[in-house]
mmCIF file with all atom_site columns, C-alpha atoms in Angstrom:
data_model
loop_
_atom_site.group_PDB
_atom_site.id
_atom_site.type_symbol
_atom_site.label_atom_id
_atom_site.label_alt_id
_atom_site.label_comp_id
_atom_site.label_asym_id
_atom_site.label_entity_id
_atom_site.label_seq_id
_atom_site.pdbx_PDB_ins_code
_atom_site.Cartn_x
_atom_site.Cartn_y
_atom_site.Cartn_z
_atom_site.occupancy
_atom_site.B_iso_or_equiv
_atom_site.pdbx_formal_charge
_atom_site.auth_seq_id
_atom_site.auth_comp_id
_atom_site.auth_asym_id
_atom_site.auth_atom_id
_atom_site.pdbx_PDB_model_num
ATOM 1   C CA . MET A 1 1   ? 67.593 46.084 128.676 1.00 39.00 ? 1   MET A CA 1
ATOM 2   C CA . HIS A 1 2   ? 68.873 48.289 125.580 1.00 37.00 ? 2   HIS A CA 1
ATOM 3   C CA . ILE A 1 3   ? 66.954 45.021 123.501 1.00 36.00 ? 3   ILE A CA 1
ATOM 4   C CA . LEU A 1 4   ? 64.016 45.943 125.819 1.00 35.00 ? 4   LEU A CA 1
ATOM 5   C CA . SER A 1 5   ? 64.160 49.508 124.997 1.00 38.00 ? 5   SER A CA 1
ATOM 6   C CA . LYS A 1 6   ? 64.567 49.181 121.440 1.00 40.00 ? 6   LYS A CA 1
ATOM 7   C CA . PHE A 1 7   ? 61.583 46.832 120.760 1.00 37.00 ? 7   PHE A CA 1
ATOM 8   C CA . CYS A 1 8   ? 59.416 49.078 123.075 1.00 38.00 ? 8   CYS A CA 1
ATOM 9   C CA . LEU A 1 9   ? 60.236 51.983 120.919 1.00 39.00 ? 9   LEU A CA 1
ATOM 10  C CA . SER A 1 10  ? 59.576 50.186 117.727 1.00 43.00 ? 10  SER A CA 1
ATOM 11  C CA . VAL A 1 11  ? 56.152 49.202 119.153 1.00 41.00 ? 11  VAL A CA 1
ATOM 12  C CA . ILE A 1 12  ? 55.193 53.021 119.937 1.00 46.00 ? 12  ILE A CA 1
ATOM 13  C CA . ALA A 1 13  ? 56.588 53.852 116.916 1.00 42.00 ? 13  ALA A CA 1
ATOM 14  C CA . GLY A 1 14  ? 54.744 51.315 114.516 1.00 46.00 ? 14  GLY A CA 1
ATOM 15  C CA . SER A 1 15  ? 51.374 51.769 116.598 1.00 43.00 ? 15  SER A CA 1
ATOM 16  C CA . THR A 1 16  ? 51.599 55.626 116.312 1.00 42.00 ? 16  THR A CA 1
ATOM 17  C CA . LEU A 1 17  ? 52.514 54.808 112.330 1.00 39.00 ? 17  LEU A CA 1
ATOM 18  C CA . ALA A 1 18  ? 49.470 52.973 112.052 1.00 38.00 ? 18  ALA A CA 1
ATOM 19  C CA . LEU A 1 19  ? 47.360 55.299 113.801 1.00 39.00 ? 19  LEU A CA 1
ATOM 20  C CA . THR A 1 20  ? 47.543 57.436 111.230 1.00 38.00 ? 20  THR A CA 1
ATOM 21  C CA . GLY A 1 21  ? 48.553 55.850 107.876 1.00 39.00 ? 21  GLY A CA 1
ATOM 22  C CA . CYS A 1 22  ? 45.284 54.267 107.012 1.00 35.00 ? 22  CYS A CA 1
ATOM 23  C CA . GLN A 1 23  ? 43.595 57.164 105.667 1.00 34.00 ? 23  GLN A CA 1
ATOM 24  C CA . GLN A 1 24  ? 41.597 55.174 102.833 1.00 35.00 ? 24  GLN A CA 1
ATOM 25  C CA . TYR A 1 25  ? 39.191 54.356 105.690 1.00 35.00 ? 25  TYR A CA 1
ATOM 26  C CA . ILE A 1 26  ? 38.810 57.978 106.394 1.00 36.00 ? 26  ILE A CA 1
ATOM 27  C CA . GLN A 1 27  ? 36.023 59.642 104.955 1.00 38.00 ? 27  GLN A CA 1
ATOM 28  C CA . PRO A 1 28  ? 33.873 62.504 106.459 1.00 39.00 ? 28  PRO A CA 1
ATOM 29  C CA . GLN A 1 29  ? 30.702 61.531 107.329 1.00 43.00 ? 29  GLN A CA 1
ATOM 30  C CA . GLU A 1 30  ? 28.848 64.619 106.487 1.00 44.00 ? 30  GLU A CA 1
ATOM 31  C CA . PRO A 1 31  ? 29.922 67.677 104.418 1.00 42.00 ? 31  PRO A CA 1
ATOM 32  C CA . LEU A 1 32  ? 31.962 70.140 105.331 1.00 35.00 ? 32  LEU A CA 1
ATOM 33  C CA . PRO A 1 33  ? 30.084 73.043 106.215 1.00 37.00 ? 33  PRO A CA 1
ATOM 34  C CA . ALA A 1 34  ? 32.679 75.665 104.245 1.00 37.00 ? 34  ALA A CA 1
ATOM 35  C CA . PRO A 1 35  ? 35.774 74.847 102.073 1.00 35.00 ? 35  PRO A CA 1
ATOM 36  C CA . SER A 1 36  ? 37.951 76.572 105.075 1.00 34.00 ? 36  SER A CA 1
ATOM 37  C CA . ALA A 1 37  ? 36.545 74.226 107.448 1.00 44.00 ? 37  ALA A CA 1
ATOM 38  C CA . GLU A 1 38  ? 39.124 71.862 108.527 1.00 46.00 ? 38  GLU A CA 1
ATOM 39  C CA . ALA A 1 39  ? 38.806 68.255 107.211 1.00 52.00 ? 39  ALA A CA 1
ATOM 40  C CA . PRO A 1 40  ? 38.005 65.094 109.909 1.00 65.00 ? 40  PRO A CA 1
ATOM 41  C CA . ASN A 1 41  ? 41.653 63.818 108.249 1.00 78.00 ? 41  ASN A CA 1
ATOM 42  C CA . GLN A 1 42  ? 43.441 66.710 108.772 1.00 87.00 ? 42  GLN A CA 1
ATOM 43  C CA . PHE A 1 43  ? 44.756 67.582 112.246 1.00 90.00 ? 43  PHE A CA 1
ATOM 44  C CA . ASN A 1 44  ? 47.764 68.131 114.620 1.00 95.00 ? 44  ASN A CA 1
ATOM 45  C CA . LEU A 1 45  ? 48.197 66.448 117.846 1.00 95.00 ? 45  LEU A CA 1
ATOM 46  C CA . GLN A 1 46  ? 50.989 66.602 120.609 1.00 97.00 ? 46  GLN A CA 1
ATOM 47  C CA . GLY A 1 47  ? 51.041 64.092 123.341 1.00 96.00 ? 47  GLY A CA 1
ATOM 48  C CA . LYS A 1 48  ? 52.671 61.077 125.001 1.00 96.00 ? 48  LYS A CA 1
ATOM 49  C CA . ILE A 1 49  ? 51.754 57.403 123.891 1.00 93.00 ? 49  ILE A CA 1
ATOM 50  C CA . GLY A 1 50  ? 52.735 54.279 125.970 1.00 92.00 ? 50  GLY A CA 1
ATOM 51  C CA . VAL A 1 51  ? 52.250 50.574 125.132 1.00 89.00 ? 51  VAL A CA 1
ATOM 52  C CA . ARG A 1 52  ? 51.949 47.701 127.434 1.00 91.00 ? 52  ARG A CA 1
ATOM 53  C CA . THR A 1 53  ? 51.917 44.285 126.475 1.00 88.00 ? 53  THR A CA 1
ATOM 54  C CA . PRO A 1 54  ? 52.318 40.923 128.832 1.00 89.00 ? 54  PRO A CA 1
ATOM 55  C CA . GLN A 1 55  ? 56.157 41.320 127.756 1.00 86.00 ? 55  GLN A CA 1
ATOM 56  C CA . GLN A 1 56  ? 57.074 44.452 128.189 1.00 84.00 ? 56  GLN A CA 1
ATOM 57  C CA . SER A 1 57  ? 55.908 48.362 127.886 1.00 88.00 ? 57  SER A CA 1
ATOM 58  C CA . GLY A 1 58  ? 57.336 51.691 126.735 1.00 89.00 ? 58  GLY A CA 1
ATOM 59  C CA . SER A 1 59  ? 56.284 55.166 126.108 1.00 92.00 ? 59  SER A CA 1
ATOM 60  C CA . ALA A 1 60  ? 57.330 57.973 124.003 1.00 92.00 ? 60  ALA A CA 1
ATOM 61  C CA . PHE A 1 61  ? 56.097 61.777 123.066 1.00 95.00 ? 61  PHE A CA 1
ATOM 62  C CA . PHE A 1 62  ? 54.781 62.037 119.767 1.00 94.00 ? 62  PHE A CA 1
ATOM 63  C CA . THR A 1 63  ? 53.655 64.725 117.063 1.00 95.00 ? 63  THR A CA 1
ATOM 64  C CA . TRP A 1 64  ? 51.323 63.544 114.893 1.00 92.00 ? 64  TRP A CA 1
ATOM 65  C CA . ALA A 1 65  ? 50.682 65.926 111.789 1.00 93.00 ? 65  ALA A CA 1
ATOM 66  C CA . GLN A 1 66  ? 47.589 64.175 109.425 1.00 88.00 ? 66  GLN A CA 1
ATOM 67  C CA . GLU A 1 67  ? 47.185 65.959 106.140 1.00 87.00 ? 67  GLU A CA 1
ATOM 68  C CA . GLN A 1 68  ? 44.661 64.155 104.253 1.00 80.00 ? 68  GLN A CA 1
ATOM 69  C CA . ASP A 1 69  ? 46.181 60.857 102.958 1.00 79.00 ? 69  ASP A CA 1
ATOM 70  C CA . GLU A 1 70  ? 49.863 61.904 104.273 1.00 86.00 ? 70  GLU A CA 1
ATOM 71  C CA . PHE A 1 71  ? 51.329 62.048 107.941 1.00 87.00 ? 71  PHE A CA 1
ATOM 72  C CA . ASP A 1 72  ? 54.583 62.630 109.690 1.00 92.00 ? 72  ASP A CA 1
ATOM 73  C CA . ILE A 1 73  ? 55.111 61.255 113.096 1.00 91.00 ? 73  ILE A CA 1
ATOM 74  C CA . GLU A 1 74  ? 58.067 61.802 115.392 1.00 93.00 ? 74  GLU A CA 1
ATOM 75  C CA . LEU A 1 75  ? 58.254 59.999 118.562 1.00 90.00 ? 75  LEU A CA 1
ATOM 76  C CA . SER A 1 76  ? 60.968 60.518 120.796 1.00 91.00 ? 76  SER A CA 1
ATOM 77  C CA . GLY A 1 77  ? 62.167 59.853 124.602 1.00 86.00 ? 77  GLY A CA 1
ATOM 78  C CA . ILE A 1 78  ? 62.477 62.429 127.459 1.00 72.00 ? 78  ILE A CA 1
ATOM 79  C CA . LEU A 1 79  ? 64.822 65.471 126.575 1.00 65.00 ? 79  LEU A CA 1
ATOM 80  C CA . GLY A 1 80  ? 63.964 64.159 122.610 1.00 67.00 ? 80  GLY A CA 1
ATOM 81  C CA . VAL A 1 81  ? 66.582 61.156 123.065 1.00 72.00 ? 81  VAL A CA 1
ATOM 82  C CA . GLY A 1 82  ? 65.778 58.422 120.680 1.00 82.00 ? 82  GLY A CA 1
ATOM 83  C CA . LYS A 1 83  ? 64.042 60.147 117.664 1.00 89.00 ? 83  LYS A CA 1
ATOM 84  C CA . THR A 1 84  ? 61.800 58.211 115.569 1.00 90.00 ? 84  THR A CA 1
ATOM 85  C CA . GLN A 1 85  ? 60.039 58.950 112.116 1.00 92.00 ? 85  GLN A CA 1
ATOM 86  C CA . ILE A 1 86  ? 57.473 58.109 110.383 1.00 91.00 ? 86  ILE A CA 1
ATOM 87  C CA . SER A 1 87  ? 55.712 59.178 107.192 1.00 92.00 ? 87  SER A CA 1
ATOM 88  C CA . GLY A 1 88  ? 53.049 57.706 105.043 1.00 90.00 ? 88  GLY A CA 1
ATOM 89  C CA . LYS A 1 89  ? 51.193 58.236 102.195 1.00 90.00 ? 89  LYS A CA 1
ATOM 90  C CA . PRO A 1 90  ? 48.977 55.579 100.440 1.00 88.00 ? 90  PRO A CA 1
ATOM 91  C CA . GLY A 1 91  ? 50.679 52.494 99.295  1.00 90.00 ? 91  GLY A CA 1
ATOM 92  C CA . GLU A 1 92  ? 54.275 53.682 101.282 1.00 93.00 ? 92  GLU A CA 1
ATOM 93  C CA . VAL A 1 93  ? 54.919 54.053 105.167 1.00 92.00 ? 93  VAL A CA 1
ATOM 94  C CA . THR A 1 94  ? 58.273 54.155 106.496 1.00 93.00 ? 94  THR A CA 1
ATOM 95  C CA . LEU A 1 95  ? 59.622 54.071 109.618 1.00 91.00 ? 95  LEU A CA 1
ATOM 96  C CA . ASN A 1 96  ? 63.053 55.606 110.378 1.00 92.00 ? 96  ASN A CA 1
ATOM 97  C CA . SER A 1 97  ? 65.171 55.583 113.621 1.00 87.00 ? 97  SER A CA 1
ATOM 98  C CA . ALA A 1 98  ? 69.147 55.280 114.431 1.00 83.00 ? 98  ALA A CA 1
ATOM 99  C CA . LYS A 1 99  ? 68.160 52.525 116.294 1.00 81.00 ? 99  LYS A CA 1
ATOM 100 C CA . THR A 1 100 ? 65.896 50.421 113.834 1.00 82.00 ? 100 THR A CA 1
ATOM 101 C CA . GLY A 1 101 ? 67.142 51.731 110.611 1.00 89.00 ? 101 GLY A CA 1
ATOM 102 C CA . LEU A 1 102 ? 64.631 52.669 107.450 1.00 92.00 ? 102 LEU A CA 1
ATOM 103 C CA . ILE A 1 103 ? 62.185 50.099 107.354 1.00 91.00 ? 103 ILE A CA 1
ATOM 104 C CA . SER A 1 104 ? 59.313 50.442 104.780 1.00 93.00 ? 104 SER A CA 1
ATOM 105 C CA . ALA A 1 105 ? 55.868 48.603 104.090 1.00 93.00 ? 105 ALA A CA 1
ATOM 106 C CA . ALA A 1 106 ? 53.046 49.188 101.927 1.00 91.00 ? 106 ALA A CA 1
ATOM 107 C CA . SER A 1 107 ? 50.387 49.755 105.070 1.00 87.00 ? 107 SER A CA 1
ATOM 108 C CA . PRO A 1 108 ? 50.766 50.940 108.647 1.00 85.00 ? 108 PRO A CA 1
ATOM 109 C CA . GLU A 1 109 ? 49.508 47.332 109.974 1.00 82.00 ? 109 GLU A CA 1
ATOM 110 C CA . GLU A 1 110 ? 52.080 45.575 107.707 1.00 87.00 ? 110 GLU A CA 1
ATOM 111 C CA . LEU A 1 111 ? 55.146 48.181 108.858 1.00 87.00 ? 111 LEU A CA 1
ATOM 112 C CA . LEU A 1 112 ? 53.782 47.581 112.548 1.00 80.00 ? 112 LEU A CA 1
ATOM 113 C CA . GLU A 1 113 ? 54.200 43.904 112.295 1.00 82.00 ? 113 GLU A CA 1
ATOM 114 C CA . ARG A 1 114 ? 57.635 43.775 110.543 1.00 81.00 ? 114 ARG A CA 1
ATOM 115 C CA . ALA A 1 115 ? 59.167 45.981 113.343 1.00 78.00 ? 115 ALA A CA 1
ATOM 116 C CA . THR A 1 116 ? 57.536 44.674 116.030 1.00 75.00 ? 116 THR A CA 1
ATOM 117 C CA . GLY A 1 117 ? 55.447 41.367 115.063 1.00 74.00 ? 117 GLY A CA 1
ATOM 118 C CA . TRP A 1 118 ? 52.418 42.936 116.503 1.00 74.00 ? 118 TRP A CA 1
ATOM 119 C CA . ASN A 1 119 ? 49.176 42.879 114.305 1.00 71.00 ? 119 ASN A CA 1
ATOM 120 C CA . ALA A 1 120 ? 46.529 45.271 115.381 1.00 73.00 ? 120 ALA A CA 1
ATOM 121 C CA . PRO A 1 121 ? 44.126 47.222 114.149 1.00 72.00 ? 121 PRO A CA 1
ATOM 122 C CA . ILE A 1 122 ? 45.017 50.442 115.473 1.00 66.00 ? 122 ILE A CA 1
ATOM 123 C CA . THR A 1 123 ? 44.949 52.322 111.802 1.00 79.00 ? 123 THR A CA 1
ATOM 124 C CA . HIS A 1 124 ? 41.511 52.856 113.611 1.00 86.00 ? 124 HIS A CA 1
ATOM 125 C CA . LEU A 1 125 ? 43.121 55.206 115.810 1.00 85.00 ? 125 LEU A CA 1
ATOM 126 C CA . VAL A 1 126 ? 42.752 58.492 112.964 1.00 83.00 ? 126 VAL A CA 1
ATOM 127 C CA . LYS A 1 127 ? 38.949 57.899 113.556 1.00 87.00 ? 127 LYS A CA 1
ATOM 128 C CA . TRP A 1 128 ? 39.121 57.389 117.301 1.00 93.00 ? 128 TRP A CA 1
ATOM 129 C CA . VAL A 1 129 ? 41.195 60.495 118.068 1.00 92.00 ? 129 VAL A CA 1
ATOM 130 C CA . GLN A 1 130 ? 38.278 62.334 116.680 1.00 90.00 ? 130 GLN A CA 1
ATOM 131 C CA . ALA A 1 131 ? 35.778 60.516 118.627 1.00 94.00 ? 131 ALA A CA 1
ATOM 132 C CA . LYS A 1 132 ? 34.324 58.429 115.953 1.00 93.00 ? 132 LYS A CA 1
ATOM 133 C CA . PRO A 1 133 ? 33.908 54.815 115.327 1.00 94.00 ? 133 PRO A CA 1
ATOM 134 C CA . ALA A 1 134 ? 36.022 53.508 112.470 1.00 91.00 ? 134 ALA A CA 1
ATOM 135 C CA . THR A 1 135 ? 33.485 50.787 111.512 1.00 92.00 ? 135 THR A CA 1
ATOM 136 C CA . GLN A 1 136 ? 29.805 50.404 111.027 1.00 94.00 ? 136 GLN A CA 1
ATOM 137 C CA . HIS A 1 137 ? 29.884 47.418 113.112 1.00 94.00 ? 137 HIS A CA 1
ATOM 138 C CA . ALA A 1 138 ? 31.264 49.338 116.033 1.00 97.00 ? 138 ALA A CA 1
ATOM 139 C CA . GLN A 1 139 ? 29.499 49.465 119.721 1.00 97.00 ? 139 GLN A CA 1
ATOM 140 C CA . LEU A 1 140 ? 29.523 52.954 121.200 1.00 98.00 ? 140 LEU A CA 1
ATOM 141 C CA . ASN A 1 141 ? 28.454 54.145 124.836 1.00 97.00 ? 141 ASN A CA 1
ATOM 142 C CA . LYS A 1 142 ? 27.777 57.521 125.662 1.00 97.00 ? 142 LYS A CA 1
ATOM 143 C CA . ASP A 1 143 ? 28.580 59.627 128.433 1.00 96.00 ? 143 ASP A CA 1
ATOM 144 C CA . GLY A 1 144 ? 26.094 62.504 130.246 1.00 94.00 ? 144 GLY A CA 1
ATOM 145 C CA . SER A 1 145 ? 26.990 64.785 127.508 1.00 94.00 ? 145 SER A CA 1
ATOM 146 C CA . GLY A 1 146 ? 26.210 62.822 124.659 1.00 96.00 ? 146 GLY A CA 1
ATOM 147 C CA . ARG A 1 147 ? 30.132 62.463 123.591 1.00 97.00 ? 147 ARG A CA 1
ATOM 148 C CA . ILE A 1 148 ? 31.197 58.738 122.953 1.00 98.00 ? 148 ILE A CA 1
ATOM 149 C CA . ALA A 1 149 ? 32.976 57.426 125.979 1.00 98.00 ? 149 ALA A CA 1
ATOM 150 C CA . GLN A 1 150 ? 33.780 53.964 124.572 1.00 98.00 ? 150 GLN A CA 1
ATOM 151 C CA . ILE A 1 151 ? 34.166 51.887 121.569 1.00 98.00 ? 151 ILE A CA 1
ATOM 152 C CA . LEU A 1 152 ? 34.104 48.325 121.116 1.00 97.00 ? 152 LEU A CA 1
ATOM 153 C CA . GLU A 1 153 ? 35.268 47.305 117.887 1.00 95.00 ? 153 GLU A CA 1
ATOM 154 C CA . ASP A 1 154 ? 37.463 44.882 116.283 1.00 92.00 ? 154 ASP A CA 1
ATOM 155 C CA . GLY A 1 155 ? 38.564 43.267 119.677 1.00 92.00 ? 155 GLY A CA 1
ATOM 156 C CA . TRP A 1 156 ? 39.692 46.479 121.343 1.00 93.00 ? 156 TRP A CA 1
ATOM 157 C CA . GLN A 1 157 ? 37.934 48.496 123.849 1.00 96.00 ? 157 GLN A CA 1
ATOM 158 C CA . VAL A 1 158 ? 38.784 52.068 123.424 1.00 97.00 ? 158 VAL A CA 1
ATOM 159 C CA . ASP A 1 159 ? 37.900 54.331 126.591 1.00 98.00 ? 159 ASP A CA 1
ATOM 160 C CA . LEU A 1 160 ? 37.750 58.129 126.066 1.00 98.00 ? 160 LEU A CA 1
ATOM 161 C CA . SER A 1 161 ? 38.507 60.904 128.308 1.00 97.00 ? 161 SER A CA 1
ATOM 162 C CA . TYR A 1 162 ? 37.348 64.204 128.097 1.00 97.00 ? 162 TYR A CA 1
ATOM 163 C CA . GLU A 1 163 ? 38.565 67.414 129.735 1.00 95.00 ? 163 GLU A CA 1
ATOM 164 C CA . ASN A 1 164 ? 35.487 69.750 130.797 1.00 93.00 ? 164 ASN A CA 1
ATOM 165 C CA . SER A 1 165 ? 33.001 70.244 127.841 1.00 94.00 ? 165 SER A CA 1
ATOM 166 C CA . ASP A 1 166 ? 35.517 69.556 125.213 1.00 95.00 ? 166 ASP A CA 1
ATOM 167 C CA . PRO A 1 167 ? 34.224 68.065 121.848 1.00 95.00 ? 167 PRO A CA 1
ATOM 168 C CA . LEU A 1 168 ? 37.671 65.685 121.427 1.00 96.00 ? 168 LEU A CA 1
ATOM 169 C CA . PRO A 1 169 ? 39.152 63.278 123.758 1.00 97.00 ? 169 PRO A CA 1
ATOM 170 C CA . ASN A 1 170 ? 42.061 64.260 125.386 1.00 97.00 ? 170 ASN A CA 1
ATOM 171 C CA . LYS A 1 171 ? 42.902 60.492 126.432 1.00 98.00 ? 171 LYS A CA 1
ATOM 172 C CA . LEU A 1 172 ? 42.361 57.421 124.546 1.00 97.00 ? 172 LEU A CA 1
ATOM 173 C CA . VAL A 1 173 ? 42.941 53.677 126.502 1.00 97.00 ? 173 VAL A CA 1
ATOM 174 C CA . LEU A 1 174 ? 42.972 51.209 124.276 1.00 95.00 ? 174 LEU A CA 1
ATOM 175 C CA . LYS A 1 175 ? 42.544 47.642 125.446 1.00 94.00 ? 175 LYS A CA 1
ATOM 176 C CA . GLN A 1 176 ? 42.730 44.383 123.923 1.00 92.00 ? 176 GLN A CA 1
ATOM 177 C CA . ALA A 1 177 ? 42.162 41.251 125.726 1.00 93.00 ? 177 ALA A CA 1
ATOM 178 C CA . LEU A 1 178 ? 44.111 38.088 125.035 1.00 90.00 ? 178 LEU A CA 1
ATOM 179 C CA . GLU A 1 179 ? 43.332 34.324 125.698 1.00 89.00 ? 179 GLU A CA 1
ATOM 180 C CA . THR A 1 180 ? 45.912 34.344 128.898 1.00 90.00 ? 180 THR A CA 1
ATOM 181 C CA . GLY A 1 181 ? 43.466 36.735 130.801 1.00 92.00 ? 181 GLY A CA 1
ATOM 182 C CA . LYS A 1 182 ? 46.075 39.501 130.128 1.00 93.00 ? 182 LYS A CA 1
ATOM 183 C CA . GLU A 1 183 ? 46.062 42.419 127.827 1.00 93.00 ? 183 GLU A CA 1
ATOM 184 C CA . ASN A 1 184 ? 47.703 44.641 125.293 1.00 90.00 ? 184 ASN A CA 1
ATOM 185 C CA . ARG A 1 185 ? 47.174 48.396 126.353 1.00 93.00 ? 185 ARG A CA 1
ATOM 186 C CA . ILE A 1 186 ? 47.947 51.429 124.485 1.00 92.00 ? 186 ILE A CA 1
ATOM 187 C CA . THR A 1 187 ? 47.364 54.641 126.379 1.00 95.00 ? 187 THR A CA 1
ATOM 188 C CA . MET A 1 188 ? 47.544 58.208 124.485 1.00 96.00 ? 188 MET A CA 1
ATOM 189 C CA . VAL A 1 189 ? 47.230 61.346 126.000 1.00 97.00 ? 189 VAL A CA 1
ATOM 190 C CA . ILE A 1 190 ? 46.777 64.088 123.941 1.00 97.00 ? 190 ILE A CA 1
ATOM 191 C CA . GLN A 1 191 ? 48.197 67.786 125.290 1.00 95.00 ? 191 GLN A CA 1
ATOM 192 C CA . ASN A 1 192 ? 47.639 69.480 122.341 1.00 93.00 ? 192 ASN A CA 1
ATOM 193 C CA . ARG A 1 193 ? 45.533 69.452 119.138 1.00 90.00 ? 193 ARG A CA 1
#
């Protein structure tokens, strides 16, 4: 069970890292209205993330601070147990926890693969948490209010949920269908922005 918990935490940590570390892909789609306006790749999120694969599952609380091309993510279990720190800037991403030690890589995808053996385009999450597609090839479905409710992109289905009339989602469910008929699933609940 300890090995499974360690692996799950690594998956969650790597997943969250990959969510934020891919800043070279983040570009504003329209000019900012004023210099004081918040940039699309600048935000602070808090919430809970869960990862479920056919082999295992796990969850953690997260705080994610994104400042242009740099980010810091902290993951922890219940009552702050098992803290993991993930930091990144262009060309350098690190994951540090008591269970895994320090792991470094040039990109979030590389770090995720080193930490977990799992390969996924989850760097798109920087756009997805802002209710935007990450590429021009994405297929979009909108809700009755005109907000993006579903993104189909790079083999992933992303379902976005909103609270009331909020313009940004408070929940994302990412699903990747596998050849076995099963799926990989990441559920991200954003409690504070």
